[in-house]
Amino acid sequence: MNSVLSAIFLVQINLCAQAQTDWDFKKMADLVVQVVDDQGKAVSGATVYPYAMQSAERGGHGYWNEELIGQPMTVVTDEIGKAVIKYPVHIGSATEPLTTNLVTFQVQHTAFVQQVVHFKLGPKKADIVLKAGCEVHLSAIDPNGKPVPEFAVMMAGPFSPNCWADNGKGGRRTRSASDGAWQTMLVKRRADGPTLFSGVLPLRVQPDQDVNIRNVKLLPGTKIIGTVSDKVPRPVKNGYIIATSAPKPAENSNAEKDPTLTWHDWTEIIEDGTFELASIPRGGELQVIGICDGWLSSTNISESHNHFVMGQLFTLDKDKPQIELTLEMERTGT
């Protein structure tokens, strides 16, 4: 490279470096969120969680870049229903800095239907009105008929409630479920045994109508004993399995009507090519994706299933406590 080109090249580098330092990705701005109920009364104790942004330059919608700007902070509304959340002024990367013009956040409370808000920046505060859902009470028993305390509740749908509270009777309660029919499953993780699951409950939530389901039986799930196909040389290196279970397949899991409830799990592939999922929901379909050095699971899923990521689909017999399967693999490129 001659001296003239070298000089130009160095000047360009210096200019790029200078341009990048003008963008402070740690700089945060405040957004005031005011939360009231449908009577205009302030709602205290609601959690407000920002998690995504849109840029003025490119539009789109991207999740929070934790590596660049740190983790988003959840804020709880005070006695007057106010929460002040923080969002990054700039997003993107050092090579393509962008300006935030929209913030997405969730508002949750055990007494109200969850809201996801896409707030276009401009007004000084975001005024949010929460709607009270119907009262849902659930209780559970183990295989021996004994009450199960502190279980978790999963509901299908794009706005499934995460806010469940102790109902004072050994069960769980919420008023944050939105109107509709939602596949629901009760789950109890145990340190000394397999995870317990209920069957899929077709929970119907209607305005001004309480739901009370008692003594839902929880049973150990299906144990999966798997191995990757023999074509993968042993020892298997850096292998892991990602599994998605749909115990009662219906529509897409994010569909507004009749969505499918899904359970996700993962485990490592041992060097001898075996893997184990200790307990997953019984019955339905199981999608398995496996990867290790030089190999990836092949697929038997048709495009009609509309999965984002393919894998192998297995049908589970709900009456079998243990199922063995072989995962077919194919070579990967570089």
XYZ file of C-alpha atoms in Angstrom:
334
model
C 0.000 0.000 0.000
C 1.502 3.362 -0.920
C 1.771 6.224 1.563
C -1.183 8.207 0.156
C -3.571 5.229 0.400
C -2.213 4.435 3.865
C -2.991 7.955 5.017
C -6.542 7.844 3.609
C -7.122 4.429 5.163
C -5.961 5.630 8.595
C -8.085 8.774 8.379
C -11.166 6.663 7.564
C -10.513 4.403 10.538
C -10.102 7.390 12.851
C -13.301 8.993 11.574
C -15.252 5.756 12.073
C -13.845 5.386 15.572
C -14.752 8.998 16.387
C -18.301 8.506 15.041
C -18.806 5.423 17.185
C -17.695 7.110 20.389
C -20.387 9.769 19.916
C -23.046 7.100 20.690
C -23.485 6.291 24.356
C -25.266 2.935 24.524
C -25.406 3.097 28.317
C -27.440 6.318 28.274
C -30.936 5.659 29.613
C -34.109 7.768 29.587
C -37.132 7.700 31.890
C -40.694 6.852 30.879
C -43.492 7.505 33.379
C -46.206 4.844 33.341
C -49.502 5.692 35.058
C -51.736 2.675 35.778
C -55.431 2.890 36.719
C -58.413 0.532 36.649
C -61.505 0.979 34.477
C -63.009 3.177 37.220
C -60.033 5.532 37.099
C -58.666 4.364 40.471
C -54.884 4.078 40.801
C -53.514 0.527 40.720
C -50.613 -0.005 43.114
C -48.471 -3.142 43.136
C -48.553 -3.687 39.361
C -45.269 -4.782 37.773
C -44.096 -2.899 34.690
C -41.434 -4.659 32.640
C -39.852 -3.120 29.496
C -38.335 -5.661 27.115
C -38.280 -4.446 23.487
C -37.796 -1.334 21.365
C -38.233 0.022 17.854
C -35.809 2.373 16.090
C -36.640 5.617 14.288
C -34.180 4.864 11.477
C -35.162 1.300 10.574
C -38.486 0.558 12.280
C -38.762 -3.110 13.081
C -39.029 -4.448 16.603
C -36.133 -5.861 18.609
C -35.678 -7.370 22.022
C -33.491 -5.852 24.710
C -29.775 -6.297 23.968
C -28.556 -7.313 27.427
C -24.922 -7.691 26.358
C -24.800 -4.079 25.173
C -27.037 -2.232 27.659
C -27.545 -4.603 30.590
C -30.739 -6.218 31.842
C -34.092 -4.390 31.803
C -35.481 -3.520 35.229
C -38.950 -4.389 36.492
C -40.638 -1.537 38.376
C -43.659 -1.799 40.707
C -46.314 0.927 40.699
C -46.525 3.014 43.880
C -49.600 4.039 45.905
C -50.679 6.480 43.184
C -50.246 3.890 40.401
C -47.037 5.378 39.003
C -43.916 3.561 37.827
C -40.867 5.078 36.152
C -39.165 2.658 33.789
C -35.889 3.176 31.965
C -35.127 2.511 28.312
C -31.980 2.988 26.186
C -31.821 6.173 24.132
C -29.813 4.338 21.469
C -30.002 0.729 20.340
C -28.381 -1.325 17.604
C -24.663 -2.002 17.425
C -21.481 0.078 17.466
C -21.342 -0.119 13.670
C -25.019 0.811 13.227
C -26.317 2.923 16.132
C -30.077 3.564 16.085
C -32.420 5.867 18.016
C -35.264 4.455 20.113
C -38.708 5.786 19.208
C -40.993 3.060 20.626
C -40.821 1.029 23.851
C -42.678 -2.232 24.494
C -43.523 -3.170 28.077
C -45.776 -5.543 30.022
C -48.083 -4.530 32.859
C -49.123 -7.322 35.243
C -51.183 -7.627 38.412
C -52.953 -10.598 40.007
C -56.299 -8.748 39.906
C -56.175 -7.543 36.290
C -55.734 -8.865 32.767
C -52.139 -8.539 31.637
C -51.395 -5.872 29.035
C -48.616 -5.619 26.475
C -48.112 -1.972 25.487
C -46.263 -0.671 22.403
C -45.712 2.955 23.422
C -44.669 5.483 20.786
C -42.377 8.005 22.425
C -43.522 11.621 22.469
C -46.098 12.051 25.256
C -44.575 12.653 28.690
C -46.253 9.583 30.189
C -48.042 6.383 29.224
C -51.586 6.140 30.616
C -52.599 2.493 31.056
C -56.085 1.249 31.978
C -56.266 -2.307 33.330
C -59.351 -4.486 33.079
C -60.272 -6.858 35.898
C -60.516 -10.484 34.822
C -62.739 -13.150 36.336
C -61.631 -14.996 39.472
C -59.891 -18.332 38.844
C -59.154 -20.751 41.718
C -57.236 -24.007 41.234
C -56.082 -26.691 43.663
C -54.107 -29.887 43.074
C -53.442 -33.327 44.579
C -50.578 -35.778 44.028
C -50.932 -39.438 42.885
C -51.697 -40.424 46.502
C -54.462 -37.858 46.862
C -52.456 -35.505 49.083
C -52.704 -31.731 48.497
C -49.904 -30.242 46.368
C -48.791 -26.799 47.582
C -47.059 -24.103 45.566
C -47.637 -25.543 42.121
C -47.261 -23.488 38.943
C -49.989 -22.810 36.385
C -49.385 -22.670 32.641
C -51.987 -21.260 30.249
C -51.774 -21.143 26.469
C -52.222 -17.970 24.475
C -50.338 -14.814 23.565
C -51.198 -13.140 26.898
C -51.161 -16.020 29.362
C -51.155 -14.770 32.982
C -47.930 -15.002 34.955
C -49.493 -13.557 38.102
C -50.806 -16.286 40.401
C -51.147 -15.849 44.154
C -51.778 -18.153 47.115
C -55.539 -18.364 47.674
C -55.128 -19.104 51.395
C -56.511 -22.626 50.971
C -53.450 -24.381 49.565
C -54.295 -23.466 45.967
C -53.596 -20.701 43.479
C -55.732 -17.798 42.325
C -55.626 -15.072 39.699
C -57.815 -12.446 38.079
C -55.364 -11.778 35.269
C -56.684 -14.325 32.737
C -58.268 -12.776 29.650
C -61.644 -13.906 28.287
C -61.587 -17.031 26.122
C -60.920 -20.783 26.159
C -57.330 -21.593 27.101
C -55.483 -24.872 27.452
C -54.234 -24.970 31.035
C -51.791 -27.271 32.828
C -50.693 -27.469 36.460
C -47.012 -28.229 37.104
C -45.061 -29.142 40.239
C -41.265 -29.402 40.096
C -39.723 -31.621 42.783
C -36.144 -31.848 44.003
C -36.562 -35.504 44.990
C -38.471 -36.866 42.019
C -39.828 -36.282 38.509
C -41.857 -33.203 37.664
C -45.608 -33.676 38.121
C -48.123 -32.539 35.473
C -51.882 -32.405 35.220
C -53.661 -33.259 32.026
C -54.588 -30.352 29.762
C -57.613 -28.555 31.187
C -59.879 -26.781 28.664
C -60.296 -23.757 30.920
C -63.092 -21.432 29.853
C -62.785 -17.859 31.139
C -65.901 -15.690 30.822
C -66.629 -12.143 32.010
C -68.135 -11.892 35.523
C -68.026 -15.682 36.015
C -65.715 -17.240 38.592
C -63.903 -20.509 37.846
C -63.151 -22.936 40.678
C -61.498 -26.277 39.858
C -60.502 -28.372 42.849
C -58.240 -31.374 43.390
C -56.713 -31.597 39.941
C -54.558 -34.756 39.950
C -50.889 -34.343 39.102
C -48.887 -37.336 37.836
C -45.247 -37.904 36.897
C -44.643 -37.099 33.247
C -43.190 -39.314 30.536
C -39.499 -40.185 30.763
C -37.645 -39.953 27.444
C -34.602 -42.181 26.890
C -32.945 -41.189 23.617
C -29.857 -41.734 21.550
C -28.454 -40.034 18.470
C -28.076 -42.272 15.418
C -25.008 -44.502 15.027
C -23.713 -42.444 12.096
C -22.463 -39.839 14.607
C -18.948 -40.874 15.707
C -18.390 -41.490 19.405
C -17.473 -39.800 21.651
C -20.092 -37.137 20.912
C -18.745 -33.651 21.644
C -20.625 -30.511 22.771
C -24.035 -32.071 22.222
C -27.390 -30.910 23.538
C -31.100 -31.522 22.975
C -33.901 -28.951 22.783
C -37.384 -30.424 23.240
C -40.827 -28.877 22.839
C -43.868 -30.828 24.008
C -47.440 -30.119 22.883
C -49.608 -32.450 25.006
C -52.770 -31.449 23.120
C -51.874 -29.966 19.693
C -54.280 -27.324 18.381
C -53.512 -24.018 16.665
C -50.207 -22.109 16.758
C -49.084 -21.418 20.329
C -49.489 -17.636 19.748
C -52.882 -17.894 18.032
C -55.655 -15.735 19.452
C -58.140 -18.637 19.210
C -57.521 -22.188 20.453
C -53.745 -21.823 20.918
C -51.595 -24.816 21.829
C -49.974 -25.044 25.238
C -46.287 -25.998 24.991
C -43.628 -27.185 27.443
C -39.924 -26.619 26.762
C -36.981 -28.580 28.096
C -33.343 -29.225 27.242
C -30.561 -31.617 28.216
C -26.998 -32.486 27.257
C -26.022 -35.383 25.009
C -23.580 -37.662 26.812
C -20.395 -38.705 24.989
C -21.858 -42.174 24.295
C -24.670 -40.476 22.329
C -27.461 -40.955 24.862
C -29.667 -38.334 26.459
C -32.519 -38.289 28.940
C -35.508 -36.049 29.661
C -36.618 -37.035 33.167
C -40.246 -35.862 32.917
C -42.274 -34.127 30.210
C -46.073 -33.838 29.797
C -47.784 -37.059 28.807
C -49.171 -37.650 25.327
C -49.440 -35.374 22.318
C -46.442 -34.481 20.174
C -42.776 -33.984 21.006
C -40.454 -31.958 18.766
C -36.763 -32.752 19.302
C -33.792 -30.790 17.945
C -30.289 -32.130 18.558
C -26.900 -30.615 17.796
C -23.284 -31.596 18.436
C -19.908 -30.928 16.860
C -20.334 -31.561 13.127
C -23.875 -32.917 13.307
C -27.463 -31.639 13.438
C -30.754 -33.507 13.738
C -32.483 -34.123 10.420
C -36.187 -33.296 10.083
C -39.358 -35.247 9.468
C -41.665 -32.253 9.925
C -43.676 -31.072 6.938
C -43.953 -27.379 6.112
C -47.652 -27.536 6.996
C -46.691 -27.587 10.691
C -45.281 -24.052 10.280
C -42.459 -24.485 12.795
C -39.795 -21.768 12.923
C -37.107 -24.390 13.495
C -37.437 -27.916 12.189
C -36.539 -31.085 14.056
C -38.002 -34.542 14.472
C -41.570 -35.023 15.555
C -42.588 -37.936 17.761
C -46.079 -38.962 18.874
C -46.226 -39.884 22.561
C -48.467 -42.545 24.123
C -49.842 -40.972 27.314
C -50.200 -44.406 28.922
C -46.483 -45.207 28.618
C -44.369 -43.856 31.521
C -41.149 -44.280 29.518
C -40.447 -43.922 25.798
C -37.248 -44.722 23.915
C -36.385 -42.919 20.692
C -33.549 -42.542 18.204
C -32.715 -39.118 16.784
C -31.544 -39.184 13.168
C -28.623 -36.832 12.457
C -26.970 -35.288 9.399
C -23.653 -33.565 8.847
C -23.386 -29.796 9.173
C -21.418 -27.404 6.982
C -18.911 -24.797 8.073
